[in-house]
Amino acid sequence: MFILLVVVFFKITKSNNINITNLSVPDANHIRFDISWENSWYISGSNWDAVWVFIKAQNCAGTTTWDHVNLSAIPADHSVSGGTGLYVEVAVTDGKGVFIRRNSNGFGTQSGTITLAFASAIPSFATTNFHVFGIEMVWVPQGSYRVGDGSTNNTTQSVASFGTEGASTPYLITDENWMDWDVLMNTKPGDNLITMHPQLPAFFPKGYDAFYCMKYEISQQQYMTFLNDLSLLQQGTRTFAPPSSPAGTLAMTTPGNQNRNSIVVRIPSISGLPAVYDNDLNLDGAYGDGKDIACNYLSWDDLVAYLDWTALRPMTELEFEKACRGPIGSVLTEFPWGNTTILQAISSSITNGGASNELSASAGVGLCAYGAGASTTLGPFRCGFASSASTIRLTAGASYWGIFDLGGNVWEQTVSCGSVIWPARVPASITFNGSNGDGSINVFGNANVATWPSIGTTGAVIVRGGNWEYVSQKVQVSDRTYVINITENSGRVRRTGGRGVRKP
């Protein structure tokens, strides 16, 4: 949906519960908009949710590309008026965006009018188009936590889970310091070779330090909106079907393998112009359905391009376990909602399919999209589908911190601690230092953060948390089955999606 104001147009974005409306640019130094989102919370000194807000601009008289807009790093330059009590948190020094959150303890719907200051004036603001984006995030505070769940066999327990220097005992991480070879090794039968890992430098994020994590997996609307701000060349890299494909063509996969992916070409590329994408789950030309479903068919390269563009970053697999279980001790074979009970949700049995209020026909403790098998008509659910006003952590599929769908739906793609195969003991190169994306990708549509690993680096990336198709064992928090297997995200796979984090 677009608003036309003078010669400037603004894009209204919605990510699950976020609404950003009434955008205006009152002068060369500021942008103003209303924001609201449901189910917000703030627990002082402990945990809260926030919206990561970032801006893209297109100079109509210039290159016409959509470029990231830096914001002022001075808190006093931004302001909030009206609404229910919001705070602009300038917890970043790179100016790539701001976090907007509640300003006091409480729960419920939040709203207000936000005025943000640009890092530098935009003289051509009257002939510049602006897009303002919001992504719901959850604060994971600094603190100790455990990795591994004490698994001792591969039959029903977490495969290749972490342990304590060769034992199955979960390991307590108490800092971000350098970690020696195989400190996290678990020598349970059959797993010792792939649980071994190289040295983890101090700069490799181990989950002890605080970070923001996306509340939900990347939705199909979020990825579609990303595509619409890319150049023609970039679009061709970040989709399966050429941008010149006819209207209604699936963008990320083939018609026979849709698996509930709704991203389609709405207006084909012509005369060198980029294509326009939309969501159409039913492929009937009635756009908008399926936009809130978790985005599958994302390769590692797709994920990191999106995260670089949003100025977020991929999480490490250690941060994944911290995001799931929090500071409390681990439970053998536990799922992200904190116990060992799981209830299957299958996309062939849903109500309001493809709508923003899509629900599973099932409800109860451990409701999770898993185990549906390889049917081409099935796929992931709406992001956060198990949550409602009446659910608690156990019935909403939420992590300790209030992060949704870390188990099931689509694979979480994370940076791996690596694997060192005995007897070769060849050190894997660990270069990932937790650098955030800078809001831009290269001309070919790829992420360009030098320290982020590529899919071709042995043991560099790993999928965690299970998915809608595979069995429940893969959903277990500590399961690392794919530590030496990149088949699940080296290309676009129906089971694979992801989310990002950001370290302040």
JSON list of N, CA, C and O in Angstrom, two decimals, residues 348-393:
[
{"chain": "A", "resi": 348, "resn": "SER", "atom": "N", "xyz": [-2.27, -28.84, 6.24]},
{"chain": "A", "resi": 348, "resn": "SER", "atom": "CA", "xyz": [-3.46, -29.34, 5.56]},
{"chain": "A", "resi": 348, "resn": "SER", "atom": "C", "xyz": [-4.68, -29.25, 6.47]},
{"chain": "A", "resi": 348, "resn": "SER", "atom": "O", "xyz": [-5.81, -29.50, 6.04]},
{"chain": "A", "resi": 349, "resn": "SER", "atom": "N", "xyz": [-4.45, -28.88, 7.74]},
{"chain": "A", "resi": 349, "resn": "SER", "atom": "CA", "xyz": [-5.54, -28.79, 8.70]},
{"chain": "A", "resi": 349, "resn": "SER", "atom": "C", "xyz": [-5.47, -27.45, 9.41]},
{"chain": "A", "resi": 349, "resn": "SER", "atom": "O", "xyz": [-4.98, -27.33, 10.53]},
{"chain": "A", "resi": 350, "resn": "ILE", "atom": "N", "xyz": [-5.93, -26.40, 8.71]},
{"chain": "A", "resi": 350, "resn": "ILE", "atom": "CA", "xyz": [-5.86, -25.05, 9.24]},
{"chain": "A", "resi": 350, "resn": "ILE", "atom": "C", "xyz": [-7.17, -24.32, 8.97]},
{"chain": "A", "resi": 350, "resn": "ILE", "atom": "O", "xyz": [-7.97, -24.73, 8.15]},
{"chain": "A", "resi": 351, "resn": "THR", "atom": "N", "xyz": [-7.36, -23.24, 9.69]},
{"chain": "A", "resi": 351, "resn": "THR", "atom": "CA", "xyz": [-8.49, -22.34, 9.42]},
{"chain": "A", "resi": 351, "resn": "THR", "atom": "C", "xyz": [-7.94, -21.01, 8.96]},
{"chain": "A", "resi": 351, "resn": "THR", "atom": "O", "xyz": [-6.83, -20.61, 9.35]},
{"chain": "A", "resi": 352, "resn": "ASN", "atom": "N", "xyz": [-8.67, -20.32, 8.11]},
{"chain": "A", "resi": 352, "resn": "ASN", "atom": "CA", "xyz": [-8.27, -19.02, 7.57]},
{"chain": "A", "resi": 352, "resn": "ASN", "atom": "C", "xyz": [-6.92, -19.11, 6.84]},
{"chain": "A", "resi": 352, "resn": "ASN", "atom": "O", "xyz": [-6.06, -18.25, 6.99]},
{"chain": "A", "resi": 353, "resn": "GLY", "atom": "N", "xyz": [-6.74, -20.17, 6.09]},
{"chain": "A", "resi": 353, "resn": "GLY", "atom": "CA", "xyz": [-5.47, -20.40, 5.41]},
{"chain": "A", "resi": 353, "resn": "GLY", "atom": "C", "xyz": [-5.01, -19.23, 4.57]},
{"chain": "A", "resi": 353, "resn": "GLY", "atom": "O", "xyz": [-5.76, -18.73, 3.74]},
{"chain": "A", "resi": 354, "resn": "GLY", "atom": "N", "xyz": [-3.79, -18.78, 4.80]},
{"chain": "A", "resi": 354, "resn": "GLY", "atom": "CA", "xyz": [-3.20, -17.69, 4.04]},
{"chain": "A", "resi": 354, "resn": "GLY", "atom": "C", "xyz": [-3.53, -16.31, 4.55]},
{"chain": "A", "resi": 354, "resn": "GLY", "atom": "O", "xyz": [-2.94, -15.32, 4.10]},
{"chain": "A", "resi": 355, "resn": "ALA", "atom": "N", "xyz": [-4.45, -16.21, 5.50]},
{"chain": "A", "resi": 355, "resn": "ALA", "atom": "CA", "xyz": [-4.84, -14.91, 6.04]},
{"chain": "A", "resi": 355, "resn": "ALA", "atom": "C", "xyz": [-3.98, -14.54, 7.23]},
{"chain": "A", "resi": 355, "resn": "ALA", "atom": "O", "xyz": [-3.22, -15.36, 7.77]},
{"chain": "A", "resi": 356, "resn": "SER", "atom": "N", "xyz": [-4.11, -13.29, 7.66]},
{"chain": "A", "resi": 356, "resn": "SER", "atom": "CA", "xyz": [-3.31, -12.81, 8.78]},
{"chain": "A", "resi": 356, "resn": "SER", "atom": "C", "xyz": [-3.69, -13.46, 10.10]},
{"chain": "A", "resi": 356, "resn": "SER", "atom": "O", "xyz": [-2.94, -13.38, 11.07]},
{"chain": "A", "resi": 357, "resn": "ASN", "atom": "N", "xyz": [-4.86, -14.10, 10.15]},
{"chain": "A", "resi": 357, "resn": "ASN", "atom": "CA", "xyz": [-5.30, -14.80, 11.35]},
{"chain": "A", "resi": 357, "resn": "ASN", "atom": "C", "xyz": [-5.32, -16.31, 11.14]},
{"chain": "A", "resi": 357, "resn": "ASN", "atom": "O", "xyz": [-6.10, -17.04, 11.76]},
{"chain": "A", "resi": 358, "resn": "GLU", "atom": "N", "xyz": [-4.46, -16.80, 10.26]},
{"chain": "A", "resi": 358, "resn": "GLU", "atom": "CA", "xyz": [-4.36, -18.23, 10.00]},
{"chain": "A", "resi": 358, "resn": "GLU", "atom": "C", "xyz": [-4.06, -18.98, 11.30]},
{"chain": "A", "resi": 358, "resn": "GLU", "atom": "O", "xyz": [-3.18, -18.59, 12.07]},
{"chain": "A", "resi": 359, "resn": "LEU", "atom": "N", "xyz": [-4.77, -20.08, 11.54]},
{"chain": "A", "resi": 359, "resn": "LEU", "atom": "CA", "xyz": [-4.61, -20.86, 12.76]},
{"chain": "A", "resi": 359, "resn": "LEU", "atom": "C", "xyz": [-4.57, -22.35, 12.44]},
{"chain": "A", "resi": 359, "resn": "LEU", "atom": "O", "xyz": [-5.17, -22.81, 11.47]},
{"chain": "A", "resi": 360, "resn": "SER", "atom": "N", "xyz": [-3.90, -23.08, 13.31]},
{"chain": "A", "resi": 360, "resn": "SER", "atom": "CA", "xyz": [-3.92, -24.54, 13.24]},
{"chain": "A", "resi": 360, "resn": "SER", "atom": "C", "xyz": [-5.23, -25.04, 13.80]},
{"chain": "A", "resi": 360, "resn": "SER", "atom": "O", "xyz": [-5.81, -24.46, 14.73]},
{"chain": "A", "resi": 361, "resn": "ALA", "atom": "N", "xyz": [-5.71, -26.14, 13.27]},
{"chain": "A", "resi": 361, "resn": "ALA", "atom": "CA", "xyz": [-6.91, -26.76, 13.80]},
{"chain": "A", "resi": 361, "resn": "ALA", "atom": "C", "xyz": [-6.65, -27.39, 15.16]},
{"chain": "A", "resi": 361, "resn": "ALA", "atom": "O", "xyz": [-7.59, -27.69, 15.90]},
{"chain": "A", "resi": 362, "resn": "SER", "atom": "N", "xyz": [-5.37, -27.61, 15.48]},
{"chain": "A", "resi": 362, "resn": "SER", "atom": "CA", "xyz": [-4.99, -28.17, 16.77]},
{"chain": "A", "resi": 362, "resn": "SER", "atom": "C", "xyz": [-4.56, -27.07, 17.72]},
{"chain": "A", "resi": 362, "resn": "SER", "atom": "O", "xyz": [-4.17, -25.98, 17.29]},
{"chain": "A", "resi": 363, "resn": "ALA", "atom": "N", "xyz": [-4.62, -27.33, 19.02]},
{"chain": "A", "resi": 363, "resn": "ALA", "atom": "CA", "xyz": [-4.17, -26.38, 20.03]},
{"chain": "A", "resi": 363, "resn": "ALA", "atom": "C", "xyz": [-3.76, -27.16, 21.27]},
{"chain": "A", "resi": 363, "resn": "ALA", "atom": "O", "xyz": [-4.35, -28.19, 21.59]},
{"chain": "A", "resi": 364, "resn": "GLY", "atom": "N", "xyz": [-2.74, -26.67, 21.94]},
{"chain": "A", "resi": 364, "resn": "GLY", "atom": "CA", "xyz": [-2.29, -27.34, 23.16]},
{"chain": "A", "resi": 364, "resn": "GLY", "atom": "C", "xyz": [-0.82, -27.13, 23.41]},
{"chain": "A", "resi": 364, "resn": "GLY", "atom": "O", "xyz": [-0.14, -26.38, 22.69]},
{"chain": "A", "resi": 365, "resn": "VAL", "atom": "N", "xyz": [-0.30, -27.77, 24.44]},
{"chain": "A", "resi": 365, "resn": "VAL", "atom": "CA", "xyz": [1.09, -27.63, 24.82]},
{"chain": "A", "resi": 365, "resn": "VAL", "atom": "C", "xyz": [2.01, -28.15, 23.72]},
{"chain": "A", "resi": 365, "resn": "VAL", "atom": "O", "xyz": [1.80, -29.24, 23.19]},
{"chain": "A", "resi": 366, "resn": "GLY", "atom": "N", "xyz": [2.99, -27.34, 23.34]},
{"chain": "A", "resi": 366, "resn": "GLY", "atom": "CA", "xyz": [3.98, -27.76, 22.36]},
{"chain": "A", "resi": 366, "resn": "GLY", "atom": "C", "xyz": [3.51, -27.75, 20.93]},
{"chain": "A", "resi": 366, "resn": "GLY", "atom": "O", "xyz": [4.09, -28.43, 20.08]},
{"chain": "A", "resi": 367, "resn": "LEU", "atom": "N", "xyz": [2.46, -26.96, 20.62]},
{"chain": "A", "resi": 367, "resn": "LEU", "atom": "CA", "xyz": [1.98, -26.90, 19.24]},
{"chain": "A", "resi": 367, "resn": "LEU", "atom": "C", "xyz": [3.09, -26.42, 18.32]},
{"chain": "A", "resi": 367, "resn": "LEU", "atom": "O", "xyz": [3.68, -25.37, 18.53]},
{"chain": "A", "resi": 368, "resn": "CYS", "atom": "N", "xyz": [3.37, -27.20, 17.29]},
{"chain": "A", "resi": 368, "resn": "CYS", "atom": "CA", "xyz": [4.55, -26.94, 16.45]},
{"chain": "A", "resi": 368, "resn": "CYS", "atom": "C", "xyz": [4.31, -27.50, 15.05]},
{"chain": "A", "resi": 368, "resn": "CYS", "atom": "O", "xyz": [3.74, -28.58, 14.89]},
{"chain": "A", "resi": 369, "resn": "ALA", "atom": "N", "xyz": [4.77, -26.78, 14.04]},
{"chain": "A", "resi": 369, "resn": "ALA", "atom": "CA", "xyz": [4.69, -27.25, 12.66]},
{"chain": "A", "resi": 369, "resn": "ALA", "atom": "C", "xyz": [5.90, -28.14, 12.38]},
{"chain": "A", "resi": 369, "resn": "ALA", "atom": "O", "xyz": [7.00, -27.66, 12.16]},
{"chain": "A", "resi": 370, "resn": "TYR", "atom": "N", "xyz": [5.69, -29.44, 12.40]},
{"chain": "A", "resi": 370, "resn": "TYR", "atom": "CA", "xyz": [6.76, -30.40, 12.14]},
{"chain": "A", "resi": 370, "resn": "TYR", "atom": "C", "xyz": [6.15, -31.69, 11.59]},
{"chain": "A", "resi": 370, "resn": "TYR", "atom": "O", "xyz": [4.93, -31.93, 11.69]},
{"chain": "A", "resi": 371, "resn": "GLY", "atom": "N", "xyz": [6.97, -32.55, 11.01]},
{"chain": "A", "resi": 371, "resn": "GLY", "atom": "CA", "xyz": [6.59, -33.92, 10.69]},
{"chain": "A", "resi": 371, "resn": "GLY", "atom": "C", "xyz": [5.54, -34.12, 9.63]},
{"chain": "A", "resi": 371, "resn": "GLY", "atom": "O", "xyz": [4.91, -35.17, 9.57]},
{"chain": "A", "resi": 372, "resn": "ALA", "atom": "N", "xyz": [5.33, -33.15, 8.74]},
{"chain": "A", "resi": 372, "resn": "ALA", "atom": "CA", "xyz": [4.26, -33.26, 7.75]},
{"chain": "A", "resi": 372, "resn": "ALA", "atom": "C", "xyz": [4.64, -34.12, 6.55]},
{"chain": "A", "resi": 372, "resn": "ALA", "atom": "O", "xyz": [3.78, -34.48, 5.76]},
{"chain": "A", "resi": 373, "resn": "GLY", "atom": "N", "xyz": [5.94, -34.43, 6.40]},
{"chain": "A", "resi": 373, "resn": "GLY", "atom": "CA", "xyz": [6.35, -35.21, 5.25]},
{"chain": "A", "resi": 373, "resn": "GLY", "atom": "C", "xyz": [6.57, -34.34, 4.03]},
{"chain": "A", "resi": 373, "resn": "GLY", "atom": "O", "xyz": [6.47, -33.12, 4.08]},
{"chain": "A", "resi": 374, "resn": "ALA", "atom": "N", "xyz": [6.86, -34.98, 2.90]},
{"chain": "A", "resi": 374, "resn": "ALA", "atom": "CA", "xyz": [7.38, -34.27, 1.73]},
{"chain": "A", "resi": 374, "resn": "ALA", "atom": "C", "xyz": [6.31, -33.84, 0.72]},
{"chain": "A", "resi": 374, "resn": "ALA", "atom": "O", "xyz": [6.63, -33.61, -0.44]},
{"chain": "A", "resi": 375, "resn": "SER", "atom": "N", "xyz": [5.07, -33.72, 1.12]},
{"chain": "A", "resi": 375, "resn": "SER", "atom": "CA", "xyz": [4.03, -33.30, 0.19]},
{"chain": "A", "resi": 375, "resn": "SER", "atom": "C", "xyz": [4.32, -31.91, -0.37]},
{"chain": "A", "resi": 375, "resn": "SER", "atom": "O", "xyz": [4.71, -31.00, 0.36]},
{"chain": "A", "resi": 376, "resn": "THR", "atom": "N", "xyz": [4.11, -31.74, -1.66]},
{"chain": "A", "resi": 376, "resn": "THR", "atom": "CA", "xyz": [4.36, -30.44, -2.30]},
{"chain": "A", "resi": 376, "resn": "THR", "atom": "C", "xyz": [3.27, -29.43, -2.00]},
{"chain": "A", "resi": 376, "resn": "THR", "atom": "O", "xyz": [3.41, -28.24, -2.28]},
{"chain": "A", "resi": 377, "resn": "THR", "atom": "N", "xyz": [2.14, -29.88, -1.42]},
{"chain": "A", "resi": 377, "resn": "THR", "atom": "CA", "xyz": [1.06, -28.96, -1.11]},
{"chain": "A", "resi": 377, "resn": "THR", "atom": "C", "xyz": [1.13, -28.43, 0.32]},
{"chain": "A", "resi": 377, "resn": "THR", "atom": "O", "xyz": [0.40, -27.51, 0.68]},
{"chain": "A", "resi": 378, "resn": "LEU", "atom": "N", "xyz": [2.00, -29.01, 1.14]},
{"chain": "A", "resi": 378, "resn": "LEU", "atom": "CA", "xyz": [2.14, -28.58, 2.52]},
{"chain": "A", "resi": 378, "resn": "LEU", "atom": "C", "xyz": [3.33, -27.65, 2.66]},
{"chain": "A", "resi": 378, "resn": "LEU", "atom": "O", "xyz": [4.16, -27.53, 1.76]},
{"chain": "A", "resi": 379, "resn": "GLY", "atom": "N", "xyz": [3.43, -26.99, 3.82]},
{"chain": "A", "resi": 379, "resn": "GLY", "atom": "CA", "xyz": [4.53, -26.06, 4.02]},
{"chain": "A", "resi": 379, "resn": "GLY", "atom": "C", "xyz": [4.44, -25.40, 5.37]},
{"chain": "A", "resi": 379, "resn": "GLY", "atom": "O", "xyz": [3.70, -25.84, 6.26]},
{"chain": "A", "resi": 380, "resn": "PRO", "atom": "N", "xyz": [5.15, -24.31, 5.56]},
{"chain": "A", "resi": 380, "resn": "PRO", "atom": "CA", "xyz": [5.16, -23.62, 6.85]},
{"chain": "A", "resi": 380, "resn": "PRO", "atom": "C", "xyz": [3.86, -22.88, 7.11]},
{"chain": "A", "resi": 380, "resn": "PRO", "atom": "O", "xyz": [3.05, -22.65, 6.22]},
{"chain": "A", "resi": 381, "resn": "PHE", "atom": "N", "xyz": [3.70, -22.49, 8.37]},
{"chain": "A", "resi": 381, "resn": "PHE", "atom": "CA", "xyz": [2.54, -21.72, 8.82]},
{"chain": "A", "resi": 381, "resn": "PHE", "atom": "C", "xyz": [2.87, -20.23, 8.89]},
{"chain": "A", "resi": 381, "resn": "PHE", "atom": "O", "xyz": [4.03, -19.82, 8.75]},
{"chain": "A", "resi": 382, "resn": "ARG", "atom": "N", "xyz": [1.83, -19.48, 9.20]},
{"chain": "A", "resi": 382, "resn": "ARG", "atom": "CA", "xyz": [1.99, -18.05, 9.51]},
{"chain": "A", "resi": 382, "resn": "ARG", "atom": "C", "xyz": [2.97, -17.89, 10.67]},
{"chain": "A", "resi": 382, "resn": "ARG", "atom": "O", "xyz": [2.96, -18.67, 11.62]},
{"chain": "A", "resi": 383, "resn": "CYS", "atom": "N", "xyz": [3.81, -16.87, 10.62]},
{"chain": "A", "resi": 383, "resn": "CYS", "atom": "CA", "xyz": [4.75, -16.59, 11.69]},
{"chain": "A", "resi": 383, "resn": "CYS", "atom": "C", "xyz": [3.99, -16.38, 13.00]},
{"chain": "A", "resi": 383, "resn": "CYS", "atom": "O", "xyz": [3.05, -15.60, 13.07]},
{"chain": "A", "resi": 384, "resn": "GLY", "atom": "N", "xyz": [4.39, -17.11, 14.04]},
{"chain": "A", "resi": 384, "resn": "GLY", "atom": "CA", "xyz": [3.74, -16.97, 15.33]},
{"chain": "A", "resi": 384, "resn": "GLY", "atom": "C", "xyz": [2.34, -17.54, 15.38]},
{"chain": "A", "resi": 384, "resn": "GLY", "atom": "O", "xyz": [1.53, -17.14, 16.23]},
{"chain": "A", "resi": 385, "resn": "PHE", "atom": "N", "xyz": [2.02, -18.51, 14.54]},
{"chain": "A", "resi": 385, "resn": "PHE", "atom": "CA", "xyz": [0.65, -19.01, 14.39]},
{"chain": "A", "resi": 385, "resn": "PHE", "atom": "C", "xyz": [0.08, -19.60, 15.69]},
{"chain": "A", "resi": 385, "resn": "PHE", "atom": "O", "xyz": [-1.13, -19.61, 15.89]},
{"chain": "A", "resi": 386, "resn": "ALA", "atom": "N", "xyz": [0.93, -20.14, 16.56]},
{"chain": "A", "resi": 386, "resn": "ALA", "atom": "CA", "xyz": [0.44, -20.80, 17.77]},
{"chain": "A", "resi": 386, "resn": "ALA", "atom": "C", "xyz": [0.10, -19.83, 18.89]},
{"chain": "A", "resi": 386, "resn": "ALA", "atom": "O", "xyz": [-0.49, -20.22, 19.90]},
{"chain": "A", "resi": 387, "resn": "SER", "atom": "N", "xyz": [0.44, -18.57, 18.71]},
{"chain": "A", "resi": 387, "resn": "SER", "atom": "CA", "xyz": [0.23, -17.58, 19.76]},
{"chain": "A", "resi": 387, "resn": "SER", "atom": "C", "xyz": [-1.11, -16.88, 19.62]},
{"chain": "A", "resi": 387, "resn": "SER", "atom": "O", "xyz": [-1.55, -16.56, 18.51]},
{"chain": "A", "resi": 388, "resn": "SER", "atom": "N", "xyz": [-1.75, -16.64, 20.75]},
{"chain": "A", "resi": 388, "resn": "SER", "atom": "CA", "xyz": [-2.99, -15.86, 20.79]},
{"chain": "A", "resi": 388, "resn": "SER", "atom": "C", "xyz": [-3.07, -15.15, 22.13]},
{"chain": "A", "resi": 388, "resn": "SER", "atom": "O", "xyz": [-2.20, -15.30, 22.99]},
{"chain": "A", "resi": 389, "resn": "ALA", "atom": "N", "xyz": [-4.13, -14.40, 22.33]},
{"chain": "A", "resi": 389, "resn": "ALA", "atom": "CA", "xyz": [-4.28, -13.65, 23.58]},
{"chain": "A", "resi": 389, "resn": "ALA", "atom": "C", "xyz": [-4.42, -14.58, 24.78]},
{"chain": "A", "resi": 389, "resn": "ALA", "atom": "O", "xyz": [-4.19, -14.17, 25.92]},
{"chain": "A", "resi": 390, "resn": "SER", "atom": "N", "xyz": [-4.79, -15.83, 24.55]},
{"chain": "A", "resi": 390, "resn": "SER", "atom": "CA", "xyz": [-5.04, -16.75, 25.65]},
{"chain": "A", "resi": 390, "resn": "SER", "atom": "C", "xyz": [-3.92, -17.76, 25.88]},
{"chain": "A", "resi": 390, "resn": "SER", "atom": "O", "xyz": [-3.99, -18.57, 26.81]},
{"chain": "A", "resi": 391, "resn": "THR", "atom": "N", "xyz": [-2.86, -17.74, 25.04]},
{"chain": "A", "resi": 391, "resn": "THR", "atom": "CA", "xyz": [-1.81, -18.74, 25.19]},
{"chain": "A", "resi": 391, "resn": "THR", "atom": "C", "xyz": [-0.74, -18.28, 26.17]},
{"chain": "A", "resi": 391, "resn": "THR", "atom": "O", "xyz": [-0.55, -17.10, 26.42]},
{"chain": "A", "resi": 392, "resn": "ILE", "atom": "N", "xyz": [-0.02, -19.27, 26.70]},
{"chain": "A", "resi": 392, "resn": "ILE", "atom": "CA", "xyz": [1.17, -19.03, 27.51]},
{"chain": "A", "resi": 392, "resn": "ILE", "atom": "C", "xyz": [2.36, -19.60, 26.76]},
{"chain": "A", "resi": 392, "resn": "ILE", "atom": "O", "xyz": [2.21, -20.13, 25.66]},
{"chain": "A", "resi": 393, "resn": "ARG", "atom": "N", "xyz": [3.55, -19.52, 27.35]},
{"chain": "A", "resi": 393, "resn": "ARG", "atom": "CA", "xyz": [4.75, -19.97, 26.63]},
{"chain": "A", "resi": 393, "resn": "ARG", "atom": "C", "xyz": [4.59, -21.39, 26.10]},
{"chain": "A", "resi": 393, "resn": "ARG", "atom": "O", "xyz": [4.90, -21.67, 24.94]}
]
